[in-house]
Amino acid sequence: MDKRYEVYCLAGRYFYETPDRLSVGEDAAADDSAVYEAAQRAVPEGWRCFLSGDWLHVNPVDSEGNPRPGRPAQGWKVQVSACPDNAEKIASKVWDYCVSHSIPFKFVPGPRPLRLRNSRYADRTAGGKFATIYPADEKECHRILEELGSLLDGEPGPYILSDLRWHDGPLYVRYGGFTKRYCVDGTGALVPAIENAEGRLVPDRREPAFRPPEWVELPDFLAPHLKARNATTVADLPYAVESALRFANGGGVYIGRDRSTGERVLLKEARPHAGLAADGADAVTRLERERAALRRLSGLGVAPEVRDWVTVGDHRFLVVDHVPGKTLHACLTERHPLLTADPEPEALTSYTEWAVGMHAAVEQAVAAVHRRGLVLNDLHLFNVLVAPDEMSVTLLDLESATDVDDPARQSLAHPAFTAPRDRTGYDIDRYALACLRLALFLPMTELLAIERDKATDLAETIAREFPGVPPGFLEDAVRTICAPQPVKARIRRPAQVRHLVAVDTREPYVCDPADWPRSRESMVRGILASATPERTDRLFPGDVAQFAEGGGLGIAHGAAGVLYALSETGAEGFEEGEEWLLRQTTPPPLGTPLGCYDGLAGIAYVLDRLGHRERADELIERVLAEKWYRLGPDLYGGLAGIGLTLDHLARERGARELRDRALEAAGHAADRLESCANRAGLLRGASGPALLFLRLYEGTGDPGLLDLAAQALRSDLARCVRNARGTLLVDEGWRTMPYLGAGSVGIAMVLDDYLTHRADAEFEEARMAMLPAAQARFYAQPGLFRGRAGMVLHLARTTTPDPEVEAALASQIADLSWYTMPYRGELAFPGDQLMRLSMDLSTGTAGCLLALGSALHEEPVQLPFLPALPEPNALRH
């Protein structure tokens, strides 16, 4: 699970939402306690105060309201950390000091965003930062550290990993940018920038370690503090750290060895004041809780034994026995029979027996914990370790465990297993065990966070796919999950093993995705109902990526992609949405990327398709005025996407100059193909440039472009491997990927296009070997680029000669119902991580709409620059 997503679930039930909306905005206006006193102050004359994200900026300005001249664009800046109980006081002192000395600064204006910045899964590079102060030079920086440091002496705060600490107080310092400037990094992405010694913009790297730019000399007044920082190491621990398993904002988990015995151990690190849980407990408090829980369970054999508790600096380390095995999630992934196109009945039976047995083992372990009077509070697939012989399990990460009589609510739990607020005590763990019954067969219980009634839907799917599940196993799970609210539907089984959990004659959950155009109309109504034209950060709710610079505008995660899907599938025009996109691009926000799926080029493409030619031309002029030629070669945000957009507009306008620029983009992409060596696939691999070369070949007839396309495709094929069944998948080193965006199916789509122009036995064999990747029974998510909808799109379009394609297509369309969710009574789909709904093209409902349209709509529907092939396999009426 991507831990970034949890924080975006806090501000809304249905959609991922930027966390700052919890603390500032309309709700805060009615509740002064939602912001600190300093944030409510009126700024003096000659100052300007404004909100940006979860920062409140306070700047001295000139008579016209612009930043006062003479302030640097980068340099040594002072950071201030704070805890929830001293943030109010620190904010007041920082305000008083900076305003009285005419120094610009920013700070987190309320307790909620501060808690989120210091939460367990917050970004480690930003964790602890409460205020930032921008000195005019090194001399002023030194004075701020001395004077403000004296004022704040003794105040606690979380350690800021990316910065150098000043003495033992809450002040830190690092070198970085003061103003918004951007450059292209080594991957072709647009990132925050600073100037190097030659005056060239380079990435302003923000890492969880103090590493000043190599051309910057450390001021003398900071040297003693760097020496003090470097003096604190783990070298004196009685345990040798060998490797890191994972990191979080509150600390890390490491594999090590006892220096005296050579035995392997596990070390869990906790940083004070960091990694806050919902109850306010920091990482140290939670680690102390885990130590107490493990000691209480000692001797049961269901949890690791405690070895030691040590301190290094102010970091705490809990040392426990290293227990061999794999997580239950890893075992599930290795065994699951639905990861293939046509699982054998024996495989289904064997897996069912294993899953039911594993659940019984976990249930027994939890019962043993309950006999000691403890509630786990955080039971899930990743916190269960399966022994190598698969005869027993060990429960991990007991930092949330509490006494059964403790009235505190769950403060830290996996979203797919978090109990409703009506559960207390042992019932919290029983709810997680019920979710585990479903997740062992369909690991999609994150959906229950949106709608608990989905449990019945999931159980019906499991009963259909795994007919050997014992009677009562699923029904008991649904009863536990849905109680005390009524169960919405029955679990439908073959007549001989049907066990009803409720009789309910209400309408079906939502309409069937295969019911076109009824499903189209429902998805369109749901998308339009979610629109927020009054907001400026986004029009349609989608993936968390939309809250990055420019993310709410583009094709992948923004308004352009949704408007494109609506238009392509025949929905009635959404004039208010088009006006919103036009308004937000006059001009585009500073830092908006230039590319096709992430930025201005793609927006121009969509606006041109919608008839807004003048704005499309304006945006392309903006792109060409930037250093677009320094981008990477990829389709998502690089040269391939820009080149394809230029080629499209050249065809539409008959503009020779735009065609020349498209060819220029192709030339740069060809020169940089080696930069795709570490990534494969349609969006970020060499298949994107291959698509550009193909389209330009179709316009020019130059066979050299077809040769380049072949070269690029072979580069991506070199990153593919075959699984045990011979299916060709993209190898990412630690996993293999079948998907449209970064997997083999996206490569297969470009192979299809290539083979319409030139025969190639290697490519023909490759696309045949990739076809089963689009025919598996299970995909974790429904989305277009990383889920089942992408498989629908490929199967609807491919010309791969296989008689099973149409049957596979029909099956994938039907199985999109696994993910269907209601939004205001209409059909919608969850986004990445499944914890909230999404309406965007990449991850959500618009992508599913486009994919279904590619198979079912009466007119061809496809992705930009991937039109329908001569003989698509489709189920159009």
mmCIF file of C-alpha atoms in Angstrom, residues 383-704:
data_model
loop_
_atom_site.group_PDB
_atom_site.id
_atom_site.type_symbol
_atom_site.label_atom_id
_atom_site.label_comp_id
_atom_site.label_asym_id
_atom_site.label_seq_id
_atom_site.Cartn_x
_atom_site.Cartn_y
_atom_site.Cartn_z
ATOM 1 C CA ASN A 383 1.164 -7.620 9.848
ATOM 2 C CA VAL A 384 0.942 -11.407 9.732
ATOM 3 C CA LEU A 385 4.144 -13.374 9.132
ATOM 4 C CA VAL A 386 3.725 -16.896 7.774
ATOM 5 C CA ALA A 387 6.344 -19.429 8.887
ATOM 6 C CA PRO A 388 8.382 -21.178 6.155
ATOM 7 C CA ASP A 389 6.490 -24.436 6.817
ATOM 8 C CA GLU A 390 3.173 -22.510 6.588
ATOM 9 C CA MET A 391 1.963 -24.246 9.733
ATOM 10 C CA SER A 392 1.995 -21.198 12.013
ATOM 11 C CA VAL A 393 1.886 -17.421 11.954
ATOM 12 C CA THR A 394 3.488 -14.579 13.908
ATOM 13 C CA LEU A 395 1.733 -11.260 14.566
ATOM 14 C CA LEU A 396 3.839 -8.176 13.857
ATOM 15 C CA ASP A 397 3.820 -4.429 14.593
ATOM 16 C CA LEU A 398 1.918 -4.382 17.866
ATOM 17 C CA GLU A 399 2.384 -0.654 18.496
ATOM 18 C CA SER A 400 -1.401 -0.148 18.356
ATOM 19 C CA ALA A 401 -2.208 -2.948 20.830
ATOM 20 C CA THR A 402 -4.160 -1.878 23.915
ATOM 21 C CA ASP A 403 -5.730 -3.402 26.985
ATOM 22 C CA VAL A 404 -9.265 -4.552 26.298
ATOM 23 C CA ASP A 405 -10.554 -2.161 28.963
ATOM 24 C CA ASP A 406 -8.839 0.834 27.365
ATOM 25 C CA PRO A 407 -11.640 3.039 25.949
ATOM 26 C CA ALA A 408 -9.378 4.627 23.304
ATOM 27 C CA ARG A 409 -10.395 4.278 19.661
ATOM 28 C CA GLN A 410 -8.239 2.818 16.908
ATOM 29 C CA SER A 411 -5.535 5.395 16.253
ATOM 30 C CA LEU A 412 -3.426 3.611 13.658
ATOM 31 C CA ALA A 413 -4.846 0.917 11.381
ATOM 32 C CA HIS A 414 -4.682 -0.265 7.782
ATOM 33 C CA PRO A 415 -7.579 1.363 5.858
ATOM 34 C CA ALA A 416 -8.684 -1.986 4.418
ATOM 35 C CA PHE A 417 -9.206 -3.391 7.921
ATOM 36 C CA THR A 418 -10.224 -0.376 10.032
ATOM 37 C CA ALA A 419 -13.324 -1.060 12.065
ATOM 38 C CA PRO A 420 -16.349 1.262 12.087
ATOM 39 C CA ARG A 421 -16.650 3.571 15.072
ATOM 40 C CA ASP A 422 -19.362 1.376 16.590
ATOM 41 C CA ARG A 423 -16.861 -1.436 17.305
ATOM 42 C CA THR A 424 -14.903 -1.560 20.550
ATOM 43 C CA GLY A 425 -12.644 -3.995 22.362
ATOM 44 C CA TYR A 426 -12.255 -7.441 20.863
ATOM 45 C CA ASP A 427 -14.875 -6.589 18.222
ATOM 46 C CA ILE A 428 -12.284 -4.372 16.524
ATOM 47 C CA ASP A 429 -10.106 -7.425 15.881
ATOM 48 C CA ARG A 430 -13.129 -9.536 14.934
ATOM 49 C CA TYR A 431 -13.990 -6.968 12.288
ATOM 50 C CA ALA A 432 -10.437 -7.221 10.908
ATOM 51 C CA LEU A 433 -10.690 -11.019 10.887
ATOM 52 C CA ALA A 434 -13.926 -10.726 8.904
ATOM 53 C CA CYS A 435 -12.217 -8.444 6.394
ATOM 54 C CA LEU A 436 -9.361 -10.936 6.216
ATOM 55 C CA ARG A 437 -11.810 -13.667 5.117
ATOM 56 C CA LEU A 438 -12.635 -11.563 2.056
ATOM 57 C CA ALA A 439 -9.151 -10.149 1.470
ATOM 58 C CA LEU A 440 -7.530 -13.591 1.277
ATOM 59 C CA PHE A 441 -9.612 -14.202 -1.854
ATOM 60 C CA LEU A 442 -10.157 -10.648 -3.148
ATOM 61 C CA PRO A 443 -7.699 -8.189 -1.551
ATOM 62 C CA MET A 444 -9.993 -5.213 -2.163
ATOM 63 C CA THR A 445 -11.446 -4.501 1.270
ATOM 64 C CA GLU A 446 -10.206 -0.898 1.069
ATOM 65 C CA LEU A 447 -13.543 -0.358 -0.679
ATOM 66 C CA LEU A 448 -15.321 -0.898 2.640
ATOM 67 C CA ALA A 449 -13.977 2.460 3.821
ATOM 68 C CA ILE A 450 -16.230 4.063 1.214
ATOM 69 C CA GLU A 451 -19.232 1.751 1.423
ATOM 70 C CA ARG A 452 -19.555 -1.174 3.854
ATOM 71 C CA ASP A 453 -22.354 -2.694 1.764
ATOM 72 C CA LYS A 454 -19.662 -3.560 -0.779
ATOM 73 C CA ALA A 455 -18.810 -6.526 1.471
ATOM 74 C CA THR A 456 -21.818 -8.412 0.096
ATOM 75 C CA ASP A 457 -20.767 -7.642 -3.454
ATOM 76 C CA LEU A 458 -17.219 -8.899 -2.793
ATOM 77 C CA ALA A 459 -18.533 -12.038 -1.103
ATOM 78 C CA GLU A 460 -20.747 -12.836 -4.085
ATOM 79 C CA THR A 461 -17.774 -12.507 -6.418
ATOM 80 C CA ILE A 462 -15.656 -14.784 -4.212
ATOM 81 C CA ALA A 463 -18.418 -17.397 -4.039
ATOM 82 C CA ARG A 464 -18.644 -17.343 -7.831
ATOM 83 C CA GLU A 465 -14.875 -17.547 -8.440
ATOM 84 C CA PHE A 466 -14.060 -19.986 -5.601
ATOM 85 C CA PRO A 467 -16.987 -22.423 -5.397
ATOM 86 C CA GLY A 468 -15.181 -24.521 -2.781
ATOM 87 C CA VAL A 469 -15.263 -21.905 -0.014
ATOM 88 C CA PRO A 470 -16.880 -23.635 3.018
ATOM 89 C CA PRO A 471 -20.511 -22.817 3.834
ATOM 90 C CA GLY A 472 -20.772 -19.963 6.291
ATOM 91 C CA PHE A 473 -17.208 -18.672 5.773
ATOM 92 C CA LEU A 474 -18.239 -15.680 3.661
ATOM 93 C CA GLU A 475 -21.654 -15.181 5.229
ATOM 94 C CA ASP A 476 -20.130 -14.798 8.691
ATOM 95 C CA ALA A 477 -17.722 -12.217 7.311
ATOM 96 C CA VAL A 478 -20.520 -10.169 5.755
ATOM 97 C CA ARG A 479 -22.626 -10.311 8.922
ATOM 98 C CA THR A 480 -19.724 -9.070 11.022
ATOM 99 C CA ILE A 481 -18.774 -6.295 8.608
ATOM 100 C CA CYS A 482 -22.265 -4.999 7.932
ATOM 101 C CA ALA A 483 -23.771 -5.357 11.429
ATOM 102 C CA PRO A 484 -25.660 -3.622 12.874
ATOM 103 C CA GLN A 485 -26.733 -2.025 9.599
ATOM 104 C CA PRO A 486 -28.858 -4.304 7.342
ATOM 105 C CA VAL A 487 -27.071 -6.371 4.750
ATOM 106 C CA LYS A 488 -27.994 -5.043 1.340
ATOM 107 C CA ALA A 489 -28.070 -8.231 -0.696
ATOM 108 C CA ARG A 490 -27.644 -11.954 -0.538
ATOM 109 C CA ILE A 491 -24.583 -13.955 -1.462
ATOM 110 C CA ARG A 492 -25.559 -15.803 -4.613
ATOM 111 C CA ARG A 493 -24.153 -19.326 -4.808
ATOM 112 C CA PRO A 494 -25.007 -22.399 -6.836
ATOM 113 C CA ALA A 495 -28.305 -23.746 -5.512
ATOM 114 C CA GLN A 496 -26.738 -26.674 -3.686
ATOM 115 C CA VAL A 497 -24.527 -24.456 -1.488
ATOM 116 C CA ARG A 498 -26.604 -21.274 -1.224
ATOM 117 C CA HIS A 499 -26.664 -19.771 2.256
ATOM 118 C CA LEU A 500 -28.600 -16.523 2.460
ATOM 119 C CA VAL A 501 -27.451 -13.802 4.807
ATOM 120 C CA ALA A 502 -30.494 -11.633 4.188
ATOM 121 C CA VAL A 503 -33.458 -11.362 1.933
ATOM 122 C CA ASP A 504 -33.530 -7.974 0.267
ATOM 123 C CA THR A 505 -35.411 -7.079 -2.886
ATOM 124 C CA ARG A 506 -33.925 -3.606 -3.411
ATOM 125 C CA GLU A 507 -32.485 -2.470 -6.729
ATOM 126 C CA PRO A 508 -29.080 -3.823 -7.783
ATOM 127 C CA TYR A 509 -26.056 -2.141 -6.223
ATOM 128 C CA VAL A 510 -25.323 -0.047 -9.335
ATOM 129 C CA CYS A 511 -25.900 -0.646 -13.013
ATOM 130 C CA ASP A 512 -23.854 -3.234 -14.898
ATOM 131 C CA PRO A 513 -20.797 -1.728 -16.672
ATOM 132 C CA ALA A 514 -21.646 -3.859 -19.729
ATOM 133 C CA ASP A 515 -25.092 -2.254 -19.970
ATOM 134 C CA TRP A 516 -24.153 0.366 -22.563
ATOM 135 C CA PRO A 517 -25.336 3.109 -23.025
ATOM 136 C CA ARG A 518 -27.097 2.977 -19.633
ATOM 137 C CA SER A 519 -23.771 2.576 -17.834
ATOM 138 C CA ARG A 520 -22.318 5.437 -19.887
ATOM 139 C CA GLU A 521 -25.163 7.724 -18.915
ATOM 140 C CA SER A 522 -24.805 6.785 -15.246
ATOM 141 C CA MET A 523 -21.031 7.347 -15.232
ATOM 142 C CA VAL A 524 -21.470 10.689 -16.969
ATOM 143 C CA ARG A 525 -24.056 11.795 -14.409
ATOM 144 C CA GLY A 526 -21.767 10.729 -11.587
ATOM 145 C CA ILE A 527 -18.773 12.552 -13.063
ATOM 146 C CA LEU A 528 -20.752 15.752 -13.578
ATOM 147 C CA ALA A 529 -22.237 15.529 -10.076
ATOM 148 C CA SER A 530 -18.704 15.480 -8.655
ATOM 149 C CA ALA A 531 -17.554 18.610 -10.500
ATOM 150 C CA THR A 532 -16.519 21.633 -8.419
ATOM 151 C CA PRO A 533 -16.206 24.570 -10.847
ATOM 152 C CA GLU A 534 -16.028 26.949 -7.887
ATOM 153 C CA ARG A 535 -12.596 25.561 -6.941
ATOM 154 C CA THR A 536 -9.346 26.535 -8.603
ATOM 155 C CA ASP A 537 -7.157 23.566 -7.643
ATOM 156 C CA ARG A 538 -9.243 20.957 -9.448
ATOM 157 C CA LEU A 539 -12.501 20.537 -11.340
ATOM 158 C CA PHE A 540 -13.041 16.792 -10.922
ATOM 159 C CA PRO A 541 -11.863 14.703 -7.950
ATOM 160 C CA GLY A 542 -9.183 12.197 -8.817
ATOM 161 C CA ASP A 543 -5.839 10.791 -7.755
ATOM 162 C CA VAL A 544 -3.660 12.542 -5.168
ATOM 163 C CA ALA A 545 -1.305 13.455 -8.027
ATOM 164 C CA GLN A 546 -3.775 16.136 -9.105
ATOM 165 C CA PHE A 547 -2.709 18.281 -6.153
ATOM 166 C CA ALA A 548 0.808 18.632 -7.516
ATOM 167 C CA GLU A 549 1.600 21.735 -9.577
ATOM 168 C CA GLY A 550 -0.742 21.777 -12.570
ATOM 169 C CA GLY A 551 -2.127 18.350 -11.727
ATOM 170 C CA GLY A 552 -5.752 19.428 -11.726
ATOM 171 C CA LEU A 553 -5.563 20.508 -15.371
ATOM 172 C CA GLY A 554 -3.937 17.756 -17.412
ATOM 173 C CA ILE A 555 -5.032 14.607 -19.203
ATOM 174 C CA ALA A 556 -3.877 11.975 -16.709
ATOM 175 C CA HIS A 557 -5.331 13.338 -13.479
ATOM 176 C CA GLY A 558 -7.060 16.590 -14.361
ATOM 177 C CA ALA A 559 -9.951 18.255 -16.111
ATOM 178 C CA ALA A 560 -8.590 17.795 -19.651
ATOM 179 C CA GLY A 561 -8.635 13.996 -19.380
ATOM 180 C CA VAL A 562 -12.170 13.862 -18.017
ATOM 181 C CA LEU A 563 -13.491 16.262 -20.656
ATOM 182 C CA TYR A 564 -11.765 14.163 -23.321
ATOM 183 C CA ALA A 565 -13.401 10.937 -22.099
ATOM 184 C CA LEU A 566 -16.826 12.573 -21.948
ATOM 185 C CA SER A 567 -16.485 13.935 -25.474
ATOM 186 C CA GLU A 568 -15.096 10.732 -27.006
ATOM 187 C CA THR A 569 -17.889 8.590 -25.616
ATOM 188 C CA GLY A 570 -20.675 10.816 -26.930
ATOM 189 C CA ALA A 571 -21.686 12.598 -23.729
ATOM 190 C CA GLU A 572 -23.401 15.933 -24.078
ATOM 191 C CA GLY A 573 -20.935 18.814 -23.901
ATOM 192 C CA PHE A 574 -20.054 20.133 -20.432
ATOM 193 C CA GLU A 575 -19.750 23.816 -21.227
ATOM 194 C CA GLU A 576 -19.123 24.883 -17.634
ATOM 195 C CA GLY A 577 -16.214 22.449 -17.427
ATOM 196 C CA GLU A 578 -14.678 23.719 -20.648
ATOM 197 C CA GLU A 579 -15.004 27.285 -19.398
ATOM 198 C CA TRP A 580 -13.261 26.247 -16.171
ATOM 199 C CA LEU A 581 -10.321 24.798 -18.120
ATOM 200 C CA LEU A 582 -10.095 27.883 -20.304
ATOM 201 C CA ARG A 583 -10.192 30.107 -17.236
ATOM 202 C CA GLN A 584 -7.504 28.157 -15.394
ATOM 203 C CA THR A 585 -5.136 28.313 -18.366
ATOM 204 C CA THR A 586 -5.197 32.124 -18.675
ATOM 205 C CA PRO A 587 -2.407 31.906 -17.771
ATOM 206 C CA PRO A 588 -1.591 28.393 -16.513
ATOM 207 C CA PRO A 589 -0.300 28.158 -12.921
ATOM 208 C CA LEU A 590 3.433 28.648 -12.482
ATOM 209 C CA GLY A 591 5.197 25.299 -12.692
ATOM 210 C CA THR A 592 2.567 23.562 -14.810
ATOM 211 C CA PRO A 593 4.424 20.779 -16.666
ATOM 212 C CA LEU A 594 4.829 20.998 -20.430
ATOM 213 C CA GLY A 595 4.039 17.428 -21.420
ATOM 214 C CA CYS A 596 1.150 15.511 -22.914
ATOM 215 C CA TYR A 597 -0.362 13.555 -20.035
ATOM 216 C CA ASP A 598 0.851 15.821 -17.247
ATOM 217 C CA GLY A 599 0.630 19.320 -18.678
ATOM 218 C CA LEU A 600 0.196 21.992 -21.319
ATOM 219 C CA ALA A 601 0.693 19.971 -24.519
ATOM 220 C CA GLY A 602 -2.051 17.519 -23.558
ATOM 221 C CA ILE A 603 -4.384 20.322 -22.504
ATOM 222 C CA ALA A 604 -3.806 21.962 -25.892
ATOM 223 C CA TYR A 605 -4.637 18.668 -27.635
ATOM 224 C CA VAL A 606 -7.921 18.290 -25.735
ATOM 225 C CA LEU A 607 -8.951 21.923 -26.176
ATOM 226 C CA ASP A 608 -8.289 21.597 -29.899
ATOM 227 C CA ARG A 609 -10.503 18.491 -30.026
ATOM 228 C CA LEU A 610 -13.215 20.441 -28.198
ATOM 229 C CA GLY A 611 -13.068 23.287 -30.702
ATOM 230 C CA HIS A 612 -11.026 25.818 -28.722
ATOM 231 C CA ARG A 613 -8.336 26.216 -31.350
ATOM 232 C CA GLU A 614 -7.137 29.662 -30.324
ATOM 233 C CA ARG A 615 -6.393 28.623 -26.741
ATOM 234 C CA ALA A 616 -4.772 25.411 -27.965
ATOM 235 C CA ASP A 617 -2.426 27.456 -30.157
ATOM 236 C CA GLU A 618 -1.633 29.785 -27.259
ATOM 237 C CA LEU A 619 -0.680 26.877 -25.024
ATOM 238 C CA ILE A 620 1.530 25.317 -27.680
ATOM 239 C CA GLU A 621 3.274 28.667 -28.121
ATOM 240 C CA ARG A 622 3.951 28.639 -24.383
ATOM 241 C CA VAL A 623 5.404 25.137 -24.610
ATOM 242 C CA LEU A 624 7.659 26.051 -27.532
ATOM 243 C CA ALA A 625 8.834 29.180 -25.701
ATOM 244 C CA GLU A 626 10.182 26.980 -22.876
ATOM 245 C CA LYS A 627 13.146 24.602 -22.952
ATOM 246 C CA TRP A 628 10.932 21.691 -23.986
ATOM 247 C CA TYR A 629 13.750 20.126 -25.993
ATOM 248 C CA ARG A 630 15.582 19.289 -22.752
ATOM 249 C CA LEU A 631 12.819 16.973 -21.559
ATOM 250 C CA GLY A 632 13.124 13.209 -21.442
ATOM 251 C CA PRO A 633 11.936 11.114 -24.391
ATOM 252 C CA ASP A 634 8.807 9.637 -22.767
ATOM 253 C CA LEU A 635 5.134 9.992 -23.670
ATOM 254 C CA TYR A 636 3.792 10.989 -20.252
ATOM 255 C CA GLY A 637 5.605 14.281 -19.736
ATOM 256 C CA GLY A 638 8.372 14.325 -22.303
ATOM 257 C CA LEU A 639 9.322 14.687 -25.950
ATOM 258 C CA ALA A 640 7.162 11.878 -27.340
ATOM 259 C CA GLY A 641 3.968 13.451 -26.003
ATOM 260 C CA ILE A 642 4.931 16.943 -27.129
ATOM 261 C CA GLY A 643 5.976 15.654 -30.554
ATOM 262 C CA LEU A 644 2.693 13.778 -31.006
ATOM 263 C CA THR A 645 0.722 16.886 -30.055
ATOM 264 C CA LEU A 646 2.702 19.007 -32.516
ATOM 265 C CA ASP A 647 2.164 16.399 -35.238
ATOM 266 C CA HIS A 648 -1.581 16.316 -34.527
ATOM 267 C CA LEU A 649 -1.864 20.098 -34.733
ATOM 268 C CA ALA A 650 0.286 20.145 -37.872
ATOM 269 C CA ARG A 651 -2.167 17.760 -39.549
ATOM 270 C CA GLU A 652 -5.169 19.776 -38.354
ATOM 271 C CA ARG A 653 -3.694 23.119 -39.395
ATOM 272 C CA GLY A 654 -1.647 22.038 -42.380
ATOM 273 C CA ALA A 655 1.244 23.812 -40.625
ATOM 274 C CA ARG A 656 4.670 22.863 -41.937
ATOM 275 C CA GLU A 657 6.404 24.631 -39.024
ATOM 276 C CA LEU A 658 4.633 22.471 -36.456
ATOM 277 C CA ARG A 659 5.539 19.319 -38.410
ATOM 278 C CA ASP A 660 9.168 20.438 -38.377
ATOM 279 C CA ARG A 661 9.010 20.922 -34.625
ATOM 280 C CA ALA A 662 7.490 17.441 -34.252
ATOM 281 C CA LEU A 663 10.392 16.015 -36.249
ATOM 282 C CA GLU A 664 12.776 17.983 -34.037
ATOM 283 C CA ALA A 665 11.162 16.403 -30.975
ATOM 284 C CA ALA A 666 11.608 12.980 -32.583
ATOM 285 C CA GLY A 667 15.282 13.703 -33.183
ATOM 286 C CA HIS A 668 15.873 14.629 -29.560
ATOM 287 C CA ALA A 669 13.887 11.583 -28.401
ATOM 288 C CA ALA A 670 15.969 9.304 -30.627
ATOM 289 C CA ASP A 671 19.158 10.743 -29.144
ATOM 290 C CA ARG A 672 17.919 10.024 -25.603
ATOM 291 C CA LEU A 673 16.429 6.564 -25.969
ATOM 292 C CA GLU A 674 19.092 5.165 -23.655
ATOM 293 C CA SER A 675 17.520 7.151 -20.811
ATOM 294 C CA CYS A 676 14.541 4.765 -21.065
ATOM 295 C CA ALA A 677 16.772 1.812 -20.216
ATOM 296 C CA ASN A 678 15.562 1.692 -16.615
ATOM 297 C CA ARG A 679 11.850 2.054 -17.404
ATOM 298 C CA ALA A 680 9.610 0.312 -19.889
ATOM 299 C CA GLY A 681 6.064 0.753 -21.122
ATOM 300 C CA LEU A 682 3.809 3.138 -22.990
ATOM 301 C CA LEU A 683 3.905 6.170 -20.705
ATOM 302 C CA ARG A 684 7.484 6.347 -19.450
ATOM 303 C CA GLY A 685 9.403 3.767 -21.442
ATOM 304 C CA ALA A 686 10.655 3.591 -25.020
ATOM 305 C CA SER A 687 7.245 2.605 -26.408
ATOM 306 C CA GLY A 688 6.151 6.239 -26.157
ATOM 307 C CA PRO A 689 8.912 7.458 -28.487
ATOM 308 C CA ALA A 690 8.156 4.443 -30.733
ATOM 309 C CA LEU A 691 4.587 5.734 -31.054
ATOM 310 C CA LEU A 692 5.884 9.166 -32.060
ATOM 311 C CA PHE A 693 8.177 7.651 -34.695
ATOM 312 C CA LEU A 694 5.252 5.614 -36.075
ATOM 313 C CA ARG A 695 2.934 8.595 -36.387
ATOM 314 C CA LEU A 696 5.597 10.681 -38.088
ATOM 315 C CA TYR A 697 6.350 7.786 -40.442
ATOM 316 C CA GLU A 698 2.679 7.703 -41.399
ATOM 317 C CA GLY A 699 2.867 11.384 -42.267
ATOM 318 C CA THR A 700 6.230 11.406 -44.047
ATOM 319 C CA GLY A 701 6.817 7.888 -45.344
ATOM 320 C CA ASP A 702 10.425 8.049 -44.093
ATOM 321 C CA PRO A 703 11.472 4.421 -43.424
ATOM 322 C CA GLY A 704 14.162 5.654 -41.042
#
